[in-house]
Coordinates of C-alpha atoms in Angstrom, one line a residue:
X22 CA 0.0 0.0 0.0
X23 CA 1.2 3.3 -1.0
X24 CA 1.2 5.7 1.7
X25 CA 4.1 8.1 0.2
X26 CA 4.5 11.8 0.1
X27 CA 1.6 13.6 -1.5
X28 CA -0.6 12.0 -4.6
X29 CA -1.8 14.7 -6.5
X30 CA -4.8 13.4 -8.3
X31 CA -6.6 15.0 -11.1
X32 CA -10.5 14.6 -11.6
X33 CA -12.7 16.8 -13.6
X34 CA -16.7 16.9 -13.3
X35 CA -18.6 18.0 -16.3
X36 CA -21.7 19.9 -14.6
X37 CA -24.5 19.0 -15.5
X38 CA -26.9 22.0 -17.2
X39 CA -30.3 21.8 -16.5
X40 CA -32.4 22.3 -19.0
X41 CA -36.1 23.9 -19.2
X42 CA -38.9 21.4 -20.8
X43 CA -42.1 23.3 -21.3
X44 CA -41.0 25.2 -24.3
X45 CA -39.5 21.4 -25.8
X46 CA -43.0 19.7 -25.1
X47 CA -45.0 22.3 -26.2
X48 CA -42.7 22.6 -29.7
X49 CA -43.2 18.7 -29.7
X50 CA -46.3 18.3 -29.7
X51 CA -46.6 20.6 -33.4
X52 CA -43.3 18.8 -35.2
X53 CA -41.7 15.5 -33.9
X54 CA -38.1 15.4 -32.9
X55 CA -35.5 13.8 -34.5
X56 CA -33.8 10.9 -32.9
X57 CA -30.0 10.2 -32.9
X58 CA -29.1 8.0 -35.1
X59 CA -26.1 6.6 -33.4
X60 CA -25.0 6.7 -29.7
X61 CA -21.8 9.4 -29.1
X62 CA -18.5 7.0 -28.6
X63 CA -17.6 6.5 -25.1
X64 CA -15.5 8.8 -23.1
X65 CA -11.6 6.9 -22.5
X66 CA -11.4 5.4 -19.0
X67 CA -8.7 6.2 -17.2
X68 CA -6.9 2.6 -18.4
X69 CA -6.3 4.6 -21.7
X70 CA -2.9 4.5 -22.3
X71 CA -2.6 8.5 -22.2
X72 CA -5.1 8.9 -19.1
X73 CA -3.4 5.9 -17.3
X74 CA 0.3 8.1 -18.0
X75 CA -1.6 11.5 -16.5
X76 CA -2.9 9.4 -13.2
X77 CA 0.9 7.7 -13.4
X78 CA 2.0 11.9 -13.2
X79 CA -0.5 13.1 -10.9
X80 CA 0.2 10.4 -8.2
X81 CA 3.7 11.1 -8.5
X82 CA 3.7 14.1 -7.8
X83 CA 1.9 13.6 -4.8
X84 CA 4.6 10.9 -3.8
X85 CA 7.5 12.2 -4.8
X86 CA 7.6 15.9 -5.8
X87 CA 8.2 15.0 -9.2
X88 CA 6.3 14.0 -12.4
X89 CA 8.9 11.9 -13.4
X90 CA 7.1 8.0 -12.4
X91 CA 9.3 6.2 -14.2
X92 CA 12.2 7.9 -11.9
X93 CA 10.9 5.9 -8.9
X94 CA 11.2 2.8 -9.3
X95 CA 14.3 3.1 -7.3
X96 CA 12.9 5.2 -5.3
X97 CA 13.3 3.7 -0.8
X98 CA 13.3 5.5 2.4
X99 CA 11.3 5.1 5.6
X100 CA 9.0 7.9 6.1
X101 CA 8.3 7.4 9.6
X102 CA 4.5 6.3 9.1
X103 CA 5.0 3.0 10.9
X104 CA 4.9 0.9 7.3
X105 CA 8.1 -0.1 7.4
X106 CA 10.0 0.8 3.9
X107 CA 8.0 2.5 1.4
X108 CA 9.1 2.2 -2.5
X109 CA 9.0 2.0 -5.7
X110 CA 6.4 3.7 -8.2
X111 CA 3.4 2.9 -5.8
X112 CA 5.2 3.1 -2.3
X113 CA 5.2 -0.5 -1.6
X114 CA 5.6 -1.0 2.0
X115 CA 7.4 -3.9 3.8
X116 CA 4.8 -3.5 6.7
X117 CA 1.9 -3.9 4.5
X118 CA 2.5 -6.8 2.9
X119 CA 2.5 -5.3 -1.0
X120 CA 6.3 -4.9 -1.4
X121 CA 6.5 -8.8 -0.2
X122 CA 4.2 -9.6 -2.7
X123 CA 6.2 -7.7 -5.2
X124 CA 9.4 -9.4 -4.3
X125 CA 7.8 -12.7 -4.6
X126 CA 6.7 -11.8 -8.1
X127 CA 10.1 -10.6 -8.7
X128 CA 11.8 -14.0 -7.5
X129 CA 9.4 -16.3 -9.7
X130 CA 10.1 -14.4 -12.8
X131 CA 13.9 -14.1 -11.8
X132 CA 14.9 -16.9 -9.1
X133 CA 18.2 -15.5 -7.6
X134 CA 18.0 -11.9 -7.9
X135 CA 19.4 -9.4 -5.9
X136 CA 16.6 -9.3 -3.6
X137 CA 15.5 -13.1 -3.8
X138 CA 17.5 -13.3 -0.1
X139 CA 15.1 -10.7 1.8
X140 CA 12.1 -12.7 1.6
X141 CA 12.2 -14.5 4.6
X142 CA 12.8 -10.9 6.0
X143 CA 10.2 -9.6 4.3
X144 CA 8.0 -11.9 6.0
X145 CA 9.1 -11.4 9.2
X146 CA 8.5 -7.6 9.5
X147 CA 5.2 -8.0 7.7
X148 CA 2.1 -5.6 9.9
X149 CA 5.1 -3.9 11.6
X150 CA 7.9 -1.4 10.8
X151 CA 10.2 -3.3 11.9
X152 CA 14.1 -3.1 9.3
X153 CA 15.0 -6.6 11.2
X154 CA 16.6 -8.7 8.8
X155 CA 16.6 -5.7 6.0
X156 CA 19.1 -3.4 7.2
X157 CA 21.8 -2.3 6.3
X158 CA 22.1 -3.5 2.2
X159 CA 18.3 -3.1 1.7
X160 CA 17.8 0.0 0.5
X161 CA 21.2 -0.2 -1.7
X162 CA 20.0 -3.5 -2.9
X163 CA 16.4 -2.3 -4.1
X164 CA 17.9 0.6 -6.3
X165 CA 20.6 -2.2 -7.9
X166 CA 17.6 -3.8 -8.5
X167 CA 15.3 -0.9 -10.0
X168 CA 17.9 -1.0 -13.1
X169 CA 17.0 -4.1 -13.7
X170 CA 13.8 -4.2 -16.3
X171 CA 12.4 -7.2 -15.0
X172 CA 12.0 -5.7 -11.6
X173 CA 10.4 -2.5 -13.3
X174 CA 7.6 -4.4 -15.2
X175 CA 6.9 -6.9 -11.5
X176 CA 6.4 -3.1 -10.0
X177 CA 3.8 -2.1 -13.0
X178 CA 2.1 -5.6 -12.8
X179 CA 1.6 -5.0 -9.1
X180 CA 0.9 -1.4 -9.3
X181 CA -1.8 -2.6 -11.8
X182 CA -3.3 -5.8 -10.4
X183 CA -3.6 -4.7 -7.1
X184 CA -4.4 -0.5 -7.2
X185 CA -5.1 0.2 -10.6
X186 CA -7.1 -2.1 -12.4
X187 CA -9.6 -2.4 -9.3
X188 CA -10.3 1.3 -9.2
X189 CA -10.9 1.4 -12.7
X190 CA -13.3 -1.2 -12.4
X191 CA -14.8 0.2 -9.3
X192 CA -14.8 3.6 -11.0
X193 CA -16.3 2.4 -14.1
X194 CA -19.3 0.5 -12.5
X195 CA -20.3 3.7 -10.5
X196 CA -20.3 5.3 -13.9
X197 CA -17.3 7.9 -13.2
X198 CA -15.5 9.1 -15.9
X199 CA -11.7 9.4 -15.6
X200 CA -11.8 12.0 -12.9
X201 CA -13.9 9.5 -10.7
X202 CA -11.6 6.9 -11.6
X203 CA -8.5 8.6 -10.4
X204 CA -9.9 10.1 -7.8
X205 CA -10.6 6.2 -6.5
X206 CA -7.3 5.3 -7.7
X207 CA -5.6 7.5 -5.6
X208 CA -7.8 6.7 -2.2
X209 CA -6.3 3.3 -2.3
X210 CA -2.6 4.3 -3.4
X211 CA -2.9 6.0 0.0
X212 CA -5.5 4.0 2.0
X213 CA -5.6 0.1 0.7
X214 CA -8.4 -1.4 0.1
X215 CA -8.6 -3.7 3.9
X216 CA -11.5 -4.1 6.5
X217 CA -10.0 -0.7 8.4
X218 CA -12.7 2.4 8.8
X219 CA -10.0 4.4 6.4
X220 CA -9.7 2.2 3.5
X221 CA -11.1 2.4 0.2
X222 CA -13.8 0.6 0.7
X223 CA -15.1 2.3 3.4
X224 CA -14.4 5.9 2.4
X225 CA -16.6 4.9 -0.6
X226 CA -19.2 3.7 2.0
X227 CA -19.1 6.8 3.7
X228 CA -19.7 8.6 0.2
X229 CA -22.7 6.8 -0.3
X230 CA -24.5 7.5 2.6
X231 CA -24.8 11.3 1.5
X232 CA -24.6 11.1 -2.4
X233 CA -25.3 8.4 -5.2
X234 CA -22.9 7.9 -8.1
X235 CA -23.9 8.3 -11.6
X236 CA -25.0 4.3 -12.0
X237 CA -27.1 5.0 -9.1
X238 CA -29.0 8.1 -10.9
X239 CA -27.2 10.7 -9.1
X240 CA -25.1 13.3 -10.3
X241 CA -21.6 12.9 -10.7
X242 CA -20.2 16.3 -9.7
X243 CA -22.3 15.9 -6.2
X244 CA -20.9 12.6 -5.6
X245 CA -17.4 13.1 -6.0
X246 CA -17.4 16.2 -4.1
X247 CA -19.1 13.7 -1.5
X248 CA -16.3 10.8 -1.9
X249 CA -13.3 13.8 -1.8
X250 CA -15.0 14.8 1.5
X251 CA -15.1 11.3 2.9
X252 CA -11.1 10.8 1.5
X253 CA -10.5 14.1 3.7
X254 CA -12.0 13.0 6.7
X255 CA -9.9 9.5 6.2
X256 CA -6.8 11.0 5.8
X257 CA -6.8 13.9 8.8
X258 CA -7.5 9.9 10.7
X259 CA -3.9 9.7 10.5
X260 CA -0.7 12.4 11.2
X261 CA 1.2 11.0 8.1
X262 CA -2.1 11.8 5.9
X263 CA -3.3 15.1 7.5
X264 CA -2.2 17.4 4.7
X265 CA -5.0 17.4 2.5
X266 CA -3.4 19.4 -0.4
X267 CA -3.3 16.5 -2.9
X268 CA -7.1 16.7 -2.9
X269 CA -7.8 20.1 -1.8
X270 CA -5.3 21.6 -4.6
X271 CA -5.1 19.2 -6.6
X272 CA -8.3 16.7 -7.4
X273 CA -11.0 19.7 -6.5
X274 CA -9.3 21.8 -8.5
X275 CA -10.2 19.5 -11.6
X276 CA -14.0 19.1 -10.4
X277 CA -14.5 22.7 -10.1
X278 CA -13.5 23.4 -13.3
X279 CA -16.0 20.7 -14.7
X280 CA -13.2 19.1 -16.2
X281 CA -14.2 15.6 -15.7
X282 CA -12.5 13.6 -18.4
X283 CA -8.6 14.9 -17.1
X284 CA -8.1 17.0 -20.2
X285 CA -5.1 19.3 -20.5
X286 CA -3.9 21.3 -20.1
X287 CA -3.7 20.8 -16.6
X288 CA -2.8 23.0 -13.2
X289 CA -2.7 21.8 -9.7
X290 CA -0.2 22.5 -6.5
X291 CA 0.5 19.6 -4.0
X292 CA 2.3 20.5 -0.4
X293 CA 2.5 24.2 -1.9
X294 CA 4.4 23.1 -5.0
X295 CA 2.8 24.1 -8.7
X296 CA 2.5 21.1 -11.7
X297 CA 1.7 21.5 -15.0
X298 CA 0.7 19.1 -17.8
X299 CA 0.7 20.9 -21.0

């Protein structure tokens, strides 16, 4: 689970306009309206390939000050948040199980690698933030081993199987458009998707007690703004989350400018620092 530095993520809410009837019905009843011939294309997910590389920015920036993603796969340091190690692209953290997972996935796809011998360390710190066993050639060991390709694309599966792709999918049967989707996206970067009060699962509970998402026949716009208030109230849970800039500056920034689909160009700040995406 990534806990890192500060995910900016970028959402955009097309409001909705309403639109008066009488004059429509009235017209309608003298000449018949046409009807579309074909349905408008759908709108790209956030799993198109130049969405997915805006989230990739966004969270990154958040994370690690930096737009440059691919940069962090050697990215390691304990941040003091009581996970343990956090790296990589995602912050995988040796106290929450993902970065053993990762290294796992890592050995079966190259037995004898550099950091093949820290699994049974790995395992034994796992819930805690505990550097037994890790300590000191860790940290030097991980960044020999983000040069290795292998390692980078056992990051991206990870990053993919077990954050991305179920946001998406989440996102997608609420009926969000990419916005919504990265806006989930990000919740469990930060939060995991567990049984805890503060995971995603649960912060998308809380939304729902006071809005519906699109699927549900509500509006969009008012649910998100209801899901980035629950994500608020999960993060100031915790010391390590309590600034609240990569939504507050970042993902509401997006929604109140209606730009729902993520299109550039794009503006947001994250722990005071300004991004761009041109």
């Amino acid at each position: 689970m990534h806990l890192g530095h500060d995910a900016a993520s970028s959402t955009g809410v097309s409001r909705r306009t309403f639109v008066a009837l009488t004059g429509a019905v009235a017209i309608g009843a003298l000449v018949a309206v046409p009807r579309a011939t074909a349905a408008p294309a759908a709108a790209p997910g956030l799993d198109d390939p130049a969405k997915k590389e805006i989230g990739m920015k966004l969270v990154s920036s958040a994370e690690n000050s930096s737009l440059d993603w691919k940069a962090q796969y050697k990215y390691i340091e304990d941040i003091g948040d009581g996970r343990g190690y956090t790296a990589g692209i995602i912050g995988f953290c040796s106290g929450t199980g993902d970065m053993l997972d990762l290294v796992e996935l890592y050995a079966a796809r190259k037995p004898g690698n550099v950091l093949a011998k820290y699994l049974p360390a790995l395992r034994q710190v796992d819930g805690t933030d505990s550097h037994d066993g890790l300590d000191p050639n860790f940290p030097r060991d991980w960044r020999t081993a983000a040069q290795d390709t292998v390692f980078q694309q056992a990051q991206n599966d990870e990053r993919d199987r077990v954050y991305f792709n179920p946001a998406v999918s989440q996102g997608k049967t609420d009926g969000l458009r990419v916005l919504g989707q990265f806006a989930y996206y990000d919740a469990i970067v930060m939060h995991g998707d567990g049984g805890d009060a503060t995971s995603f699962g649960n912060i998308r509970k809380r939304a729902l007690r006071s809005a519906k998402p699109p699927a549900q026949g509500g509006d969009e716009t008012v649910y998100l703004d209801a899901f980035l208030d629950a994500r608020v109230w999960a993060m100031k849970q915790e010391e390590a989350h309590s600034d609240t800039s990569r939504v507050d500056t970042a993902q509401r920034v997006f929604l109140r400018a209606g730009n729902l689909d993520l299109n550039p160009p794009l503006d947001w700040k994250v722990y005071g620092d300004s991004y761009h995406i041109g």
